[in-house]
Coordinates of C-alpha atoms in Angstrom, one line a residue:
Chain A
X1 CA 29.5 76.4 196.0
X2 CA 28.9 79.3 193.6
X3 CA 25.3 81.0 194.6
X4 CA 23.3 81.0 191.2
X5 CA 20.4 83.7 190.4
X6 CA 18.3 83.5 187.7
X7 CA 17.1 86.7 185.9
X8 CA 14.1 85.5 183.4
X9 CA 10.7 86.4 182.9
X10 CA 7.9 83.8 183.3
X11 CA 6.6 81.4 180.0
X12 CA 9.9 82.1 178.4
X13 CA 11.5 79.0 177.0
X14 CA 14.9 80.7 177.4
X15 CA 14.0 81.0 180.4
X16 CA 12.8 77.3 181.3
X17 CA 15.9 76.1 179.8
X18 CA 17.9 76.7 182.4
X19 CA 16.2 75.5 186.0
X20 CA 15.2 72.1 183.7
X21 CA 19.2 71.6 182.9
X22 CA 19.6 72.7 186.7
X23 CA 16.8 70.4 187.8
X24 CA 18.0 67.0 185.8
X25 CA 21.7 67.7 186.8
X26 CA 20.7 68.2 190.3
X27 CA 21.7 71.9 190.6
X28 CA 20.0 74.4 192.6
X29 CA 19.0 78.1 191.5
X30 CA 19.5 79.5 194.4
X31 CA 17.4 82.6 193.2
X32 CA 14.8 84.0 190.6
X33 CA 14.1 87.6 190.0
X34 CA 11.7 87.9 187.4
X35 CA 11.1 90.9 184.8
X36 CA 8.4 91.9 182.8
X37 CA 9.8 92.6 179.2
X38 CA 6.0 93.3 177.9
X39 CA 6.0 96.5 180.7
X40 CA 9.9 97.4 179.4
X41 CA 11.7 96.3 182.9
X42 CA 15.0 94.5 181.0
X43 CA 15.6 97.5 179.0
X44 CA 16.2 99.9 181.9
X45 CA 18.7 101.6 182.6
X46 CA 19.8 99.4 185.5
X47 CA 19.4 96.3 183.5
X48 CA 21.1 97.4 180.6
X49 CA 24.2 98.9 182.8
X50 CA 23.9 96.4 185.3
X51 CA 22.5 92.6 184.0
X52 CA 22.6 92.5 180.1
X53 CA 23.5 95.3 178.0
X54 CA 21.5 93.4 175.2
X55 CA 18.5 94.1 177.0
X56 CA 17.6 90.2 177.1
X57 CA 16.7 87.5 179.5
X58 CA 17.7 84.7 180.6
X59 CA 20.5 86.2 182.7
X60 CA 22.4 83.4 184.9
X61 CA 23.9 85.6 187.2
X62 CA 27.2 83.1 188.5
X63 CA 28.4 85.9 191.3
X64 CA 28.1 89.5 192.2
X65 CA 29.5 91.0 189.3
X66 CA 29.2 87.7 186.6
X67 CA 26.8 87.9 184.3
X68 CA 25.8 85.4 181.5
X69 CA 23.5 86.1 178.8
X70 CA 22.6 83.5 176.3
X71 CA 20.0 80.6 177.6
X72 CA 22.6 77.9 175.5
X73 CA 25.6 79.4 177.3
X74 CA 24.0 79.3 180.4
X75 CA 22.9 75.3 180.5
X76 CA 26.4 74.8 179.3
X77 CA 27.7 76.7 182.6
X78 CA 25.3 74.7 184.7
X79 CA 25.7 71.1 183.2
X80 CA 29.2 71.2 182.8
X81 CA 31.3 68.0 183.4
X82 CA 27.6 65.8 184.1
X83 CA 26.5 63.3 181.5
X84 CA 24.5 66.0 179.7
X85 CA 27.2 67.0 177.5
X86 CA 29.4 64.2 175.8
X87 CA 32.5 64.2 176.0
X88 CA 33.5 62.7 172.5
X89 CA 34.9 65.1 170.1
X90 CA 32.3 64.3 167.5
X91 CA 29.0 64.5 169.8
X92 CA 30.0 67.0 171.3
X93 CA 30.4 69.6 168.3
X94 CA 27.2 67.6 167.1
X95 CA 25.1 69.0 170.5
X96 CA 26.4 72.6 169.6
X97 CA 25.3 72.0 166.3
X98 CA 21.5 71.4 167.5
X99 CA 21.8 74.1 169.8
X100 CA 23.0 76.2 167.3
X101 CA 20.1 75.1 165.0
X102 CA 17.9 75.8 168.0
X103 CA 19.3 79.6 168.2
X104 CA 19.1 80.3 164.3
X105 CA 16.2 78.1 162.3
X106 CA 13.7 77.5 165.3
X107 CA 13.6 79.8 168.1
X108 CA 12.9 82.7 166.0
X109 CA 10.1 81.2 164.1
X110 CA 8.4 79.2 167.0
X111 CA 9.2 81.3 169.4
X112 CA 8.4 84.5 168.4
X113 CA 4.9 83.1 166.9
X114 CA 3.9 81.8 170.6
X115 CA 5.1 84.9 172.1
X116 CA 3.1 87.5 169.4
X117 CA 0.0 85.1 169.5
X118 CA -0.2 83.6 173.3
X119 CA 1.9 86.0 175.5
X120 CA 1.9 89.6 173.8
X121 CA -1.6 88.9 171.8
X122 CA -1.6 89.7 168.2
X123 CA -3.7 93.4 168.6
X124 CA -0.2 94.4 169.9
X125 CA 2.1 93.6 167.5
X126 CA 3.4 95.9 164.5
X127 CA 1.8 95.3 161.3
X128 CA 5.8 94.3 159.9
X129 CA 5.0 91.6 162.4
X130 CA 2.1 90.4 161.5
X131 CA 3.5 90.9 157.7
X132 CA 5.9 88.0 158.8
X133 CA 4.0 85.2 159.9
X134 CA 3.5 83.5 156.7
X135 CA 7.2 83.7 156.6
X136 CA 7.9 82.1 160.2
X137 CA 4.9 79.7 159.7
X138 CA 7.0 78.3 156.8
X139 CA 10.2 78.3 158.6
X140 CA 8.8 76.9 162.1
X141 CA 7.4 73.8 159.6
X142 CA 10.9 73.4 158.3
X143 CA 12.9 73.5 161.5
X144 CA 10.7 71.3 162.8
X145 CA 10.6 68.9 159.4
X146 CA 14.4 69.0 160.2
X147 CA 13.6 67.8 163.4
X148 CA 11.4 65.0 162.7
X149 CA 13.5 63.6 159.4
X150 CA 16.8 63.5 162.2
X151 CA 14.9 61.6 164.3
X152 CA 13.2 59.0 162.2
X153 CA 17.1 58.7 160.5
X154 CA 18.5 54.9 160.6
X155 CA 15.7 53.4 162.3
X156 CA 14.6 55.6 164.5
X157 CA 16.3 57.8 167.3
X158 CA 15.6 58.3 170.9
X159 CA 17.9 61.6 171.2
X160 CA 19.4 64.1 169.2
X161 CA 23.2 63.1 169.8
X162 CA 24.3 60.2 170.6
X163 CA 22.5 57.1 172.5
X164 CA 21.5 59.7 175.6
X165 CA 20.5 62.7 176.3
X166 CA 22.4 66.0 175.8
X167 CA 21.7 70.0 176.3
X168 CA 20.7 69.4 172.9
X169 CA 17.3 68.1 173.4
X170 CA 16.7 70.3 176.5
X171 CA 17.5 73.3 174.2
X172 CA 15.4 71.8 171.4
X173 CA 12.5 71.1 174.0
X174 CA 12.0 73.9 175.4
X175 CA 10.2 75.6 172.9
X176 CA 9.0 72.7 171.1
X177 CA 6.7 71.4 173.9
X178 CA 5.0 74.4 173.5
X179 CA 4.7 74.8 170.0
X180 CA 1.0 74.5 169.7
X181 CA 0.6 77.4 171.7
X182 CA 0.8 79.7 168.6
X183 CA -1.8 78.0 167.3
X184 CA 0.4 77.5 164.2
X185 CA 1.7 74.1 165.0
X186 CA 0.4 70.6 166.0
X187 CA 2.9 67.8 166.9
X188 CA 0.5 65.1 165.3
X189 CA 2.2 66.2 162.2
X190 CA 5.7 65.3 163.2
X191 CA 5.1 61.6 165.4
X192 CA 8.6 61.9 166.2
X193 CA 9.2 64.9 167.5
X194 CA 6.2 64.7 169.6
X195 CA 7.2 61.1 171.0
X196 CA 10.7 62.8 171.6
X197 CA 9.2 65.2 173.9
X198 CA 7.1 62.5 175.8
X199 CA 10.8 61.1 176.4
X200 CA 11.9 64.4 177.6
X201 CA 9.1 64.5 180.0
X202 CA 9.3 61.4 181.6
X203 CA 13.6 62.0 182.3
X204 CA 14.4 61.9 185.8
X205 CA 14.2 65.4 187.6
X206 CA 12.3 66.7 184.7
X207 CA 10.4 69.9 185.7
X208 CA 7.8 71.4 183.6
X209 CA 7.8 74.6 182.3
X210 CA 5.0 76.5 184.7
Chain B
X1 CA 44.0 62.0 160.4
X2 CA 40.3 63.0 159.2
X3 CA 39.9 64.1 156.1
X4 CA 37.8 67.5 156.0
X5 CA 35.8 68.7 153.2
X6 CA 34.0 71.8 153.5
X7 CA 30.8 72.7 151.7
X8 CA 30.5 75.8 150.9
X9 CA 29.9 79.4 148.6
X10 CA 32.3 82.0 148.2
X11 CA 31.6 85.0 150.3
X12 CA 30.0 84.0 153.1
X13 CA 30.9 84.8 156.4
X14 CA 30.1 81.7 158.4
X15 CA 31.6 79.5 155.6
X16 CA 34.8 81.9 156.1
X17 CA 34.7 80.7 159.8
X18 CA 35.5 77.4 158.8
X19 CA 39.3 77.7 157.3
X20 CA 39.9 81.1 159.4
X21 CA 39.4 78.7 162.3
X22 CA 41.8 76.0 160.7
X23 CA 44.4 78.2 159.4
X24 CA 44.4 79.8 163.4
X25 CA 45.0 76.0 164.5
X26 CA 47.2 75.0 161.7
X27 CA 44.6 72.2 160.4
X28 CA 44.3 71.8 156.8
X29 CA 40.9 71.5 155.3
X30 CA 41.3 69.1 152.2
X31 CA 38.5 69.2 149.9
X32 CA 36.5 72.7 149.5
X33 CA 33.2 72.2 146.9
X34 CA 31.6 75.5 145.8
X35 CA 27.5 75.5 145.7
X36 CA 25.9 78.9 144.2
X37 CA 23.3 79.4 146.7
X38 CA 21.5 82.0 144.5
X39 CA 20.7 79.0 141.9
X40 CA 19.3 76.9 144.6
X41 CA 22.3 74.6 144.8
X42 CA 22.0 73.9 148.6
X43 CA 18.3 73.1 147.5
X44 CA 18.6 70.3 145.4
X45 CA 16.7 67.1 146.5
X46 CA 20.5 65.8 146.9
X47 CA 21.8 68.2 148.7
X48 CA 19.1 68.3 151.2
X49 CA 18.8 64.4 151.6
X50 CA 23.0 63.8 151.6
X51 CA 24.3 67.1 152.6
X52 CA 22.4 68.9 155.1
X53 CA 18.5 68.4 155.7
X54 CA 18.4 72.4 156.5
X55 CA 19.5 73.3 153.0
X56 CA 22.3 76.0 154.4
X57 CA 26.2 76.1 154.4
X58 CA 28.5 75.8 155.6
X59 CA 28.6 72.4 156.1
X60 CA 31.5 70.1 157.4
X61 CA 31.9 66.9 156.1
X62 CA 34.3 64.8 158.5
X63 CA 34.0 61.5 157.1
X64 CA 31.4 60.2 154.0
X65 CA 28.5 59.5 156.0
X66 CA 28.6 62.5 158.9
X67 CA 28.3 66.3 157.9
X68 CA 28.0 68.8 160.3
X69 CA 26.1 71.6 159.5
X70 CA 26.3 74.8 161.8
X71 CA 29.6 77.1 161.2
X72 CA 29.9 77.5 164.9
X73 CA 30.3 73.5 166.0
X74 CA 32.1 72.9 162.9
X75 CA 34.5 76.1 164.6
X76 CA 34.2 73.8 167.6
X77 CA 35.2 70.8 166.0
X78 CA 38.6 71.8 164.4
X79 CA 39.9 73.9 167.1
X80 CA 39.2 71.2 169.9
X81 CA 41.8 71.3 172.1
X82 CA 43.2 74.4 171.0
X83 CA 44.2 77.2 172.3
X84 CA 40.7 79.0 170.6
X85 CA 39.0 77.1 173.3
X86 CA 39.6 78.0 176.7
X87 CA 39.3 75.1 179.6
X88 CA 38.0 77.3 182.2
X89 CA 34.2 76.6 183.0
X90 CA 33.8 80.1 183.0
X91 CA 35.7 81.4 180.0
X92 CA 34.5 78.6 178.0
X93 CA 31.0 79.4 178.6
X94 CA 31.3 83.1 178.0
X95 CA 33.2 82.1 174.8
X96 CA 29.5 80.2 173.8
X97 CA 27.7 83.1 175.1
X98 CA 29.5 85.4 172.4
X99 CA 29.1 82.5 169.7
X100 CA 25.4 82.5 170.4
X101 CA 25.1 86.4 170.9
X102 CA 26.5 86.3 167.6
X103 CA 24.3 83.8 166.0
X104 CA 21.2 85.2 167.3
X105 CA 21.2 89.0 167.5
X106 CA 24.6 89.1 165.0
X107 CA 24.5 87.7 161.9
X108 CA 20.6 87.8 161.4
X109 CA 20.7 91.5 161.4
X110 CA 24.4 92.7 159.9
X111 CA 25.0 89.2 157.9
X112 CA 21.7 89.5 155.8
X113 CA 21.7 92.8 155.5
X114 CA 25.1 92.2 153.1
X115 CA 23.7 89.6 151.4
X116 CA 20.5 91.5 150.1
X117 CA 22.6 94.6 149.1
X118 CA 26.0 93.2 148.5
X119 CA 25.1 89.8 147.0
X120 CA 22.0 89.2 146.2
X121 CA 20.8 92.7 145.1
X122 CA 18.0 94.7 146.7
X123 CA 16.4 94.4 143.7
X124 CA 16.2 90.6 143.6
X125 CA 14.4 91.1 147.0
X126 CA 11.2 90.6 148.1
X127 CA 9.0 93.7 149.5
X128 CA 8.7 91.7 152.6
X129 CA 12.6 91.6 153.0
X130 CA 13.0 95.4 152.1
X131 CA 10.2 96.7 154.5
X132 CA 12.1 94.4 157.0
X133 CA 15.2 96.8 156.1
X134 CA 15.2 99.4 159.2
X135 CA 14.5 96.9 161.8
X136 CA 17.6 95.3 161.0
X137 CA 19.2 98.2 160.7
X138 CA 18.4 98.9 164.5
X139 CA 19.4 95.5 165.2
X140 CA 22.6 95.5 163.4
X141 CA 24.0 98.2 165.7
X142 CA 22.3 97.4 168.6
X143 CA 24.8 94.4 168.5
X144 CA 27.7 96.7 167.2
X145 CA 27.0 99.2 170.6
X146 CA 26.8 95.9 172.9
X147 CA 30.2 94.3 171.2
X148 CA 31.6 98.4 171.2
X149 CA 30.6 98.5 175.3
X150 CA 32.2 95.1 176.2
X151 CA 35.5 95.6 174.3
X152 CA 35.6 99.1 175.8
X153 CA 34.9 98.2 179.5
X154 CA 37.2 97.8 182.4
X155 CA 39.9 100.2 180.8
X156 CA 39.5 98.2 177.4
X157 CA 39.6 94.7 176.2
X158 CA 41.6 93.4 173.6
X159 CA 39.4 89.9 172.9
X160 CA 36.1 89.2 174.3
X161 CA 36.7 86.1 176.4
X162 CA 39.6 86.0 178.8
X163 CA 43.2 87.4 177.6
X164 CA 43.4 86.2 174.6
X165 CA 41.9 85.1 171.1
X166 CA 38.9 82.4 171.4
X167 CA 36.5 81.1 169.1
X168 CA 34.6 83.8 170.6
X169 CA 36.5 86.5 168.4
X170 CA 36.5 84.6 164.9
X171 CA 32.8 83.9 165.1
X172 CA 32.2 87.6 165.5
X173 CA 35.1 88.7 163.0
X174 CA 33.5 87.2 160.3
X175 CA 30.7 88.9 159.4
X176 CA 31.8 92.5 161.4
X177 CA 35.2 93.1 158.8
X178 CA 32.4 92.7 156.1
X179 CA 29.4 95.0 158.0
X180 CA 30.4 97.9 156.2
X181 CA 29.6 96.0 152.4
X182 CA 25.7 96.6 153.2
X183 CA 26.3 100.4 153.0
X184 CA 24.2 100.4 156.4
X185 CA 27.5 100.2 158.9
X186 CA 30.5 102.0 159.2
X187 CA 33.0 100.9 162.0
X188 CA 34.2 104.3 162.4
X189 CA 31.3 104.1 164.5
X190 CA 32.7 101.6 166.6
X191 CA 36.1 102.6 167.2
X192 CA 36.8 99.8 169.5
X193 CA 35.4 97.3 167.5
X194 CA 37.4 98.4 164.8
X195 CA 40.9 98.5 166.4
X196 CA 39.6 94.5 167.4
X197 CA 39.1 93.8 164.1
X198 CA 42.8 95.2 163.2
X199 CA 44.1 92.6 166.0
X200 CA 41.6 89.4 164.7
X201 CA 43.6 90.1 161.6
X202 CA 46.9 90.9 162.9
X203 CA 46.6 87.1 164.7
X204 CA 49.3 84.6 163.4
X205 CA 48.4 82.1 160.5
X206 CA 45.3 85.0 159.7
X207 CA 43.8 84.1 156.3
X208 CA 41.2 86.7 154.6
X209 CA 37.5 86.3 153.2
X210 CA 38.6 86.2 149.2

């Protein structure tokens, strides 16, 4: 068996992503070393030469000198061949199409709102930051409009892709469960989304985030 | 045989993904419809309610009820069982890894940045985008130098993933060739990222932006 570290930081959705594909496949982490990015510790020089050279975590580290940036790549690594990824051509390129969604239209607007208003507090961000947040407000609302109208499609859906579920609701979860914490977001205004993550919850193995 | 129709504007680099990706496989894409994105033709009530909820392109369409949105799964989806995607667990996941890298810290920095000064016209931009203008900047070669320190490691690389040409490589060629058209990046800079781009189009069955 390959021994599997995880480099994250703590609170990171990312980060969560990957011991909660771990934990409902039924794969151990074998490690964690965690980083403070607030103090600077994944843009040393070590971590930058060594872990990722884009300075970013999660970092599933696969052996002594195998690296893997990218918290979609690395579920992918983890869950591969188990029932979390389909293995019809259609669903499948449909769960890389939510996770890809999840990369581009949500992570950056949800995301980044709970991490400048819960994690890094707002009296430390750049005024071009808080500039933005009427513009990631907006886009958070949409991604997650696009969220709620996919689920409430032809009847209803219990999942993303498919009739079970995929990497593409854990990737989609991660940083919706936690939506609210920028203050910017309450679930009561997409039902669906928030039942969807009740679902998530109660799969078996689930592990929450803390 | 499906019948693929791709939904798209003229100039874009993930749209170019889509038949770059088919031409590499030898799959023909049959229908191509043209939207002008600066008139708000991927906003239309139709678009958005038939097309793709998120209002972007490109946008797949594989049969007339199921569109895939997302240029990277659409990638995925045509070149399925090609030689673009590798069958190792490892290979294949560092061939997402790149697609993501290039999706999150890529195209939001390098890809816009053409479109407001090559397409769209800095002066048809808001304040907010142009005061946003040195931050990408930074970003834009941030991901240049990490692409530029992969290709170059372990006496050099000729494609990112493995020994040969993946998905990995197309996704990134698409909007690197064109970096240059924002005025803010020269791949003289990036001399090994350059000679890569020269081999991406060297590849049999290459097809160009225009």
């Amino acid at each position: 068996m390959t021994k599997l570290t995880l480099h994250q930081t703590t609170r990171s959705g990312n980060c969560y992503k990957i011991p909660l594909t771990a934990a409902l496949v039924g794969t151990k982490i074998d490690k964690v070393i965690n980083y403070n990015t607030l103090k600077g510790e994944t843009r040393t020089e070590h971590y930058l030469s060594n872990i990722n050279s884009n300075g970013k975590v999660p970092v599933l580290q696969i052996s002594s000198d195998t690296f893997m940036p990218e918290s979609n790549a690395a579920m992918y690594y983890i869950a591969d061949k188990s029932p979390l990824i389909p293995t019809d051509r259609l669903l499948h390129a449909q769960m890389l199409q939510w996770m890809f969604f999840e990369q581009y239209s949500h992570e950056p607007a949800i995301a980044v709102l709970r991490f400048w208003v819960a994690i890094k507090g707002l009296e430390n961000c750049t005024e071009d930051d808080k500039n933005s947040i009427p513009a990631k407000r907006k886009a958070g609302e949409a991604a997650l409009d696009v969220m709620e109208k996919h689920l409430s499609a032809e009847g209803g859906r219990k999942w993303f892709v498919g009739d079970g579920v995929t990497l593409a609701d854990v990737a989609l979860f991660a940083y919706t469960h936690v939506a609210h914490e920028s203050m910017y977001f309450d679930l009561m205004d997409w039902p669906n989304v928030r039942d969807w993550c009740e679902r998530v919850k109660g799969l078996d193995g689930f592990v929450s985030m803390l």
